mmCIF file of C-alpha atoms in Angstrom:
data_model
loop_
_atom_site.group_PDB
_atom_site.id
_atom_site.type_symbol
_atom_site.label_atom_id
_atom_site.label_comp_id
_atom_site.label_asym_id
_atom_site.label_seq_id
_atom_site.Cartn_x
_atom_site.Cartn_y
_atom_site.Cartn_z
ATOM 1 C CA UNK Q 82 2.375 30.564 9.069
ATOM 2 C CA UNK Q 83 6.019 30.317 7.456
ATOM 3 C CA UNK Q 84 5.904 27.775 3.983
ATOM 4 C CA UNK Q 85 8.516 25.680 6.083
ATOM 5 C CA UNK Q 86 7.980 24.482 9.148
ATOM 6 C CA UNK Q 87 9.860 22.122 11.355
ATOM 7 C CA UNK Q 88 7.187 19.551 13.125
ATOM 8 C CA UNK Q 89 7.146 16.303 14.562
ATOM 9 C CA UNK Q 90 4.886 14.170 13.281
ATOM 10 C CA UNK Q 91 1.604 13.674 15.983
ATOM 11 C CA UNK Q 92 3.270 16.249 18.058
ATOM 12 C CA UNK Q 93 5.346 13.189 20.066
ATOM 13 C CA UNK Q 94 8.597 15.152 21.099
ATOM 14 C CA UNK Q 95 10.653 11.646 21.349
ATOM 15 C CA UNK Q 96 10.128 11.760 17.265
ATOM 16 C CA UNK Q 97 12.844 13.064 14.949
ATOM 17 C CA UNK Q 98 11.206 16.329 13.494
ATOM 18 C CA UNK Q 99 10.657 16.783 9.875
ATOM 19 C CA UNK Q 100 11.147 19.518 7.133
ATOM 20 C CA UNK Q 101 6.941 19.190 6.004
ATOM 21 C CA UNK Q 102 6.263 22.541 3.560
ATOM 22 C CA UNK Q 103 3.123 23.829 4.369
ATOM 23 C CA UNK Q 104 1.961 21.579 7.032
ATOM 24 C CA UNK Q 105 -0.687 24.240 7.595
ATOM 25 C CA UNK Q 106 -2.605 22.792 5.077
ATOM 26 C CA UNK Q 107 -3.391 19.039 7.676
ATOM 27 C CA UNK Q 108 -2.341 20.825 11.203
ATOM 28 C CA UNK Q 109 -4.979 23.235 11.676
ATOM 29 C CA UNK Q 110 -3.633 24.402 14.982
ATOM 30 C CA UNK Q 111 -0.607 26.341 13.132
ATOM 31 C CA UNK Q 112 -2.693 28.423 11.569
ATOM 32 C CA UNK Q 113 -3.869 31.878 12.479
ATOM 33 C CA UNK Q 114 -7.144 31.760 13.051
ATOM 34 C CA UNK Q 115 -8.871 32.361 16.016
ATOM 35 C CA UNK Q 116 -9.986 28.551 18.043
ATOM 36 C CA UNK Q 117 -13.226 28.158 18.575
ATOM 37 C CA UNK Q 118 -13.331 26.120 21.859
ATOM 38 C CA UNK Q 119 -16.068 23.289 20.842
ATOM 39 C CA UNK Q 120 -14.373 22.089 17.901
ATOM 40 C CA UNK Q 121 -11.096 20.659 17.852
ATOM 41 C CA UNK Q 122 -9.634 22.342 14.255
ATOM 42 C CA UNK Q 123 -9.320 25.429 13.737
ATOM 43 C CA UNK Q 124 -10.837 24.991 10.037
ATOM 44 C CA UNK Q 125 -11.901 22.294 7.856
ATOM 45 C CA UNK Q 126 -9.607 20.141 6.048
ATOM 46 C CA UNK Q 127 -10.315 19.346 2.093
ATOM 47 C CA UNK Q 128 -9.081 16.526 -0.285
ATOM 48 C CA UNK Q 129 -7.708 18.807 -2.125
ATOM 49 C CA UNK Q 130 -5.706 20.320 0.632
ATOM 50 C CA UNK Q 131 -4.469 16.461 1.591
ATOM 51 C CA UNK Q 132 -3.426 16.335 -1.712
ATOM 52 C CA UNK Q 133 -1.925 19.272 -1.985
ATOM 53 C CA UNK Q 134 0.685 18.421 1.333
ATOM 54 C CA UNK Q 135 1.394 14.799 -0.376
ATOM 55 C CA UNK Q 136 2.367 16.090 -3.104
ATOM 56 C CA UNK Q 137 4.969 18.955 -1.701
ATOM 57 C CA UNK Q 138 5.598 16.048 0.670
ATOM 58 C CA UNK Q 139 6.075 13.010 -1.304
ATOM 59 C CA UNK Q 140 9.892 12.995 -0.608
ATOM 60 C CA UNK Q 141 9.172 12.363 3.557
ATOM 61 C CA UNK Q 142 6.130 9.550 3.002
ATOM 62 C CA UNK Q 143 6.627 6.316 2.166
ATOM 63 C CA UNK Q 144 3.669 3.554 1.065
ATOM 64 C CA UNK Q 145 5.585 0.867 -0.387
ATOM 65 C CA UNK Q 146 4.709 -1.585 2.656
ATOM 66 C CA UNK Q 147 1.440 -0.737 2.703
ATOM 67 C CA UNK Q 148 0.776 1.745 5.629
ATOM 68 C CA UNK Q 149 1.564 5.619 4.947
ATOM 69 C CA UNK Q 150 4.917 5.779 6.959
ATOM 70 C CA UNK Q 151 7.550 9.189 7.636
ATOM 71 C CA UNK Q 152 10.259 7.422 5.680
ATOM 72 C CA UNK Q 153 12.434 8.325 2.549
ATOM 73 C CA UNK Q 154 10.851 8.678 -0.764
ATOM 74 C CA UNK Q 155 13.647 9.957 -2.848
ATOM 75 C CA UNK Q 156 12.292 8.700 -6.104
ATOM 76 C CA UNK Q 157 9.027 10.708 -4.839
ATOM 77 C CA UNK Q 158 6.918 7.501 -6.014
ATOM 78 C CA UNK Q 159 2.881 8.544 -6.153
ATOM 79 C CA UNK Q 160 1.020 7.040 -2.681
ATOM 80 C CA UNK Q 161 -1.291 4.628 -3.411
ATOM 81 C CA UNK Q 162 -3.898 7.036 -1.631
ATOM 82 C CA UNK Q 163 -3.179 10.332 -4.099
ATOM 83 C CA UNK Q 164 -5.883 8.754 -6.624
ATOM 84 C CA UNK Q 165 -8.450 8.505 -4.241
ATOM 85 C CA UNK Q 166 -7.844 12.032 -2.701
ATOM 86 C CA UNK Q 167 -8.498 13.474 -6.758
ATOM 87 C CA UNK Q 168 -11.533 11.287 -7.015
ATOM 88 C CA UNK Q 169 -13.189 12.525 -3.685
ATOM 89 C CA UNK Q 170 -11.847 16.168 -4.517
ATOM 90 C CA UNK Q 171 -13.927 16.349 -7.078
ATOM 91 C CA UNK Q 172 -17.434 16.574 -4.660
ATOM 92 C CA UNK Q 173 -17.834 19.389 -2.172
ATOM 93 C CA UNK Q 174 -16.599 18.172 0.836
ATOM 94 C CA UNK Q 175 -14.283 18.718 4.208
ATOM 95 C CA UNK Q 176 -13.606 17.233 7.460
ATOM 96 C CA UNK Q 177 -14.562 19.982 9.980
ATOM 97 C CA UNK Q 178 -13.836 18.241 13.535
ATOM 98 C CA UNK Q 179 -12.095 15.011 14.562
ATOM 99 C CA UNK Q 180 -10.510 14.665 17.775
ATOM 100 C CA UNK Q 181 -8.373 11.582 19.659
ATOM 101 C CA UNK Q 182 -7.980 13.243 23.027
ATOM 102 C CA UNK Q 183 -9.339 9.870 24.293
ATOM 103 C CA UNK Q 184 -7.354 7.298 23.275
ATOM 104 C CA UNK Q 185 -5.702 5.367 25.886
ATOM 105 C CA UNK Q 186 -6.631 1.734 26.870
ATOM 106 C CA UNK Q 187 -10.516 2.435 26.237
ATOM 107 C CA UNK Q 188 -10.107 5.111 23.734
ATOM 108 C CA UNK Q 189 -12.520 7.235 21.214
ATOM 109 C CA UNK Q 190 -11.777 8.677 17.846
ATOM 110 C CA UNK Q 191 -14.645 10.816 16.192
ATOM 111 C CA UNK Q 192 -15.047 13.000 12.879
ATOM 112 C CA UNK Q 193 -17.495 15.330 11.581
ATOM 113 C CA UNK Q 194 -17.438 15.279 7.719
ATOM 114 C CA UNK Q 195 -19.706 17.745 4.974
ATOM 115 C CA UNK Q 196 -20.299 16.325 1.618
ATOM 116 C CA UNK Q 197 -22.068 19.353 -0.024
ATOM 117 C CA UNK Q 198 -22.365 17.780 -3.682
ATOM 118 C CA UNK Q 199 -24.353 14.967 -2.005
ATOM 119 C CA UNK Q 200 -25.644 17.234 0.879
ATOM 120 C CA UNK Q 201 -24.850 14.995 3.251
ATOM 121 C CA UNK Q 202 -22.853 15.362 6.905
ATOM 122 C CA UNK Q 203 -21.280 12.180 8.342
ATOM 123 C CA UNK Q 204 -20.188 11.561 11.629
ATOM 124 C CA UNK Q 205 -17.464 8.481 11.679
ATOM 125 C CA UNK Q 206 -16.648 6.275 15.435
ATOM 126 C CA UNK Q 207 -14.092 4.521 16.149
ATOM 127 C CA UNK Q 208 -13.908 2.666 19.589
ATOM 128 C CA UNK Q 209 -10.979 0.723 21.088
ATOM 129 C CA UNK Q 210 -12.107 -1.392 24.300
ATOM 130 C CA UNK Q 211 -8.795 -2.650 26.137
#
Protein backbone atom coordinates (compact mmCIF):
# COMPACT_ATOMS: atom_id res chain seq x y z
CA UNK A 1 0.00 0.00 0.00
CA UNK A 2 1.54 3.49 -1.18
CA UNK A 3 2.48 5.90 2.27
CA UNK A 4 -0.10 8.37 0.59
CA UNK A 5 -3.25 7.60 -0.20
CA UNK A 6 -6.18 9.61 -1.35
CA UNK A 7 -9.53 8.34 0.66
CA UNK A 8 -12.72 9.58 1.62
CA UNK A 9 -13.44 9.39 4.90
CA UNK A 10 -16.23 6.22 5.62
CA UNK A 11 -15.89 5.46 2.02
CA UNK A 12 -19.11 8.07 1.24
CA UNK A 13 -18.18 9.20 -2.41
CA UNK A 14 -20.36 12.61 -1.92
CA UNK A 15 -17.29 13.46 0.69
CA UNK A 16 -14.35 15.63 -0.35
CA UNK A 17 -11.36 13.08 -0.27
CA UNK A 18 -8.43 13.58 1.90
CA UNK A 19 -4.53 13.39 1.70
CA UNK A 20 -4.46 10.66 5.11
CA UNK A 21 -0.54 9.13 5.12
CA UNK A 22 -0.73 5.73 5.88
CA UNK A 23 -4.34 5.17 6.28
CA UNK A 24 -3.40 1.50 6.15
CA UNK A 25 -2.70 1.60 9.56
CA UNK A 26 -7.18 2.16 10.57
CA UNK A 27 -8.53 0.87 6.93
CA UNK A 28 -7.68 -2.63 6.98
CA UNK A 29 -9.23 -3.29 3.62
CA UNK A 30 -6.18 -1.37 1.78
CA UNK A 31 -3.94 -3.61 2.83
CA UNK A 32 -2.54 -6.68 1.16
CA UNK A 33 -3.48 -9.35 2.91
CA UNK A 34 -5.55 -11.98 1.94
CA UNK A 35 -9.68 -11.46 3.52
CA UNK A 36 -10.77 -13.94 5.41
CA UNK A 37 -14.57 -14.00 4.69
CA UNK A 38 -16.00 -14.27 8.48
CA UNK A 39 -14.34 -11.35 9.78
CA UNK A 40 -14.80 -8.02 8.57
CA UNK A 41 -10.81 -6.62 8.83
CA UNK A 42 -8.38 -7.86 7.27
CA UNK A 43 -6.09 -7.60 10.57
CA UNK A 44 -6.34 -6.27 13.93
CA UNK A 45 -6.08 -2.74 14.73
CA UNK A 46 -3.72 -1.58 17.87
CA UNK A 47 -3.60 1.67 20.00
CA UNK A 48 -0.56 2.12 18.99
CA UNK A 49 -1.38 1.96 15.35
CA UNK A 50 -4.43 4.69 16.13
CA UNK A 51 -1.90 6.64 17.45
CA UNK A 52 0.41 6.32 15.10
CA UNK A 53 -2.28 7.73 12.05
CA UNK A 54 -3.25 10.78 14.56
CA UNK A 55 -0.24 11.73 14.83
CA UNK A 56 0.91 11.76 10.88
CA UNK A 57 -2.67 13.04 10.70
CA UNK A 58 -3.09 15.69 13.18
CA UNK A 59 -3.11 18.44 10.45
CA UNK A 60 -6.74 16.86 8.83
CA UNK A 61 -8.55 16.19 12.54
CA UNK A 62 -9.95 18.58 14.47
CA UNK A 63 -11.31 18.12 18.41
CA UNK A 64 -11.71 21.53 19.52
CA UNK A 65 -15.69 21.18 19.63
CA UNK A 66 -15.62 18.16 21.15
CA UNK A 67 -16.29 15.36 18.54
CA UNK A 68 -13.17 14.11 16.35
CA UNK A 69 -14.13 15.98 13.05
CA UNK A 70 -12.08 15.98 9.20
CA UNK A 71 -11.39 19.67 9.62
CA UNK A 72 -8.17 21.90 9.59
CA UNK A 73 -5.66 21.55 12.28
CA UNK A 74 -2.90 23.72 11.07
CA UNK A 75 -1.45 24.40 14.46
CA UNK A 76 -1.54 20.37 14.65
CA UNK A 77 -3.01 20.84 18.35
CA UNK A 78 -2.77 17.18 20.35
CA UNK A 79 -6.60 15.41 20.30
CA UNK A 80 -7.92 15.15 23.45
CA UNK A 81 -8.04 11.24 22.72
CA UNK A 82 -3.96 10.84 21.92
CA UNK A 83 -3.45 10.40 25.89
CA UNK A 84 -5.74 7.76 26.22
CA UNK A 85 -4.53 5.84 23.06
CA UNK A 86 -0.64 5.88 25.02
CA UNK A 87 -2.26 4.77 28.21
CA UNK A 88 -4.18 1.74 26.64
CA UNK A 89 -1.02 1.09 24.33
CA UNK A 90 0.74 0.21 26.98
CA UNK A 91 -1.39 -3.42 27.62
CA UNK A 92 -1.49 -6.06 24.91
CA UNK A 93 -4.37 -5.42 23.08
CA UNK A 94 -6.24 -5.01 19.43
CA UNK A 95 -9.55 -4.75 17.94
CA UNK A 96 -9.79 -7.79 15.59
CA UNK A 97 -13.49 -7.45 14.04
CA UNK A 98 -16.12 -4.69 14.13
CA UNK A 99 -18.54 -4.32 11.50
CA UNK A 100 -21.67 -1.61 10.77
CA UNK A 101 -23.07 -3.30 7.69
CA UNK A 102 -26.38 -2.95 9.62
CA UNK A 103 -27.02 0.30 10.37
CA UNK A 104 -30.01 1.78 8.90
CA UNK A 105 -33.22 2.69 10.87
CA UNK A 106 -32.81 -0.51 13.24
CA UNK A 107 -29.15 -0.81 12.98
CA UNK A 108 -26.20 -3.01 14.77
CA UNK A 109 -22.64 -2.11 15.47
CA UNK A 110 -20.40 -4.95 17.02
CA UNK A 111 -16.55 -5.36 18.00
CA UNK A 112 -14.39 -8.09 18.99
CA UNK A 113 -11.52 -6.76 21.20
CA UNK A 114 -8.17 -8.96 22.84
CA UNK A 115 -6.65 -7.56 25.90
CA UNK A 116 -3.69 -10.03 26.30
CA UNK A 117 -2.00 -8.23 29.43
CA UNK A 118 -5.35 -8.81 31.21
CA UNK A 119 -6.22 -11.97 29.12
CA UNK A 120 -9.34 -10.92 28.48
CA UNK A 121 -11.58 -10.76 24.95
CA UNK A 122 -14.51 -8.29 24.88
CA UNK A 123 -17.23 -8.18 22.65
CA UNK A 124 -18.90 -4.42 22.61
CA UNK A 125 -23.04 -3.82 21.14
CA UNK A 126 -24.37 -1.13 20.11
CA UNK A 127 -28.13 -1.11 19.02
CA UNK A 128 -30.12 1.73 17.41
CA UNK A 129 -34.05 0.94 17.40
CA UNK A 130 -35.80 3.60 14.99
Amino acid sequence: VPAKEKVAFFFEKEKPLYDFDTPALIVTQLGAQEANMNRYLKYPITSVAILKFIEMNRKLLDDSKGDVVLGENPHENELKMEQGLREQARFDGEMIDYDDQFTGADGLVYALTINRSRKRITAIFRGTVG
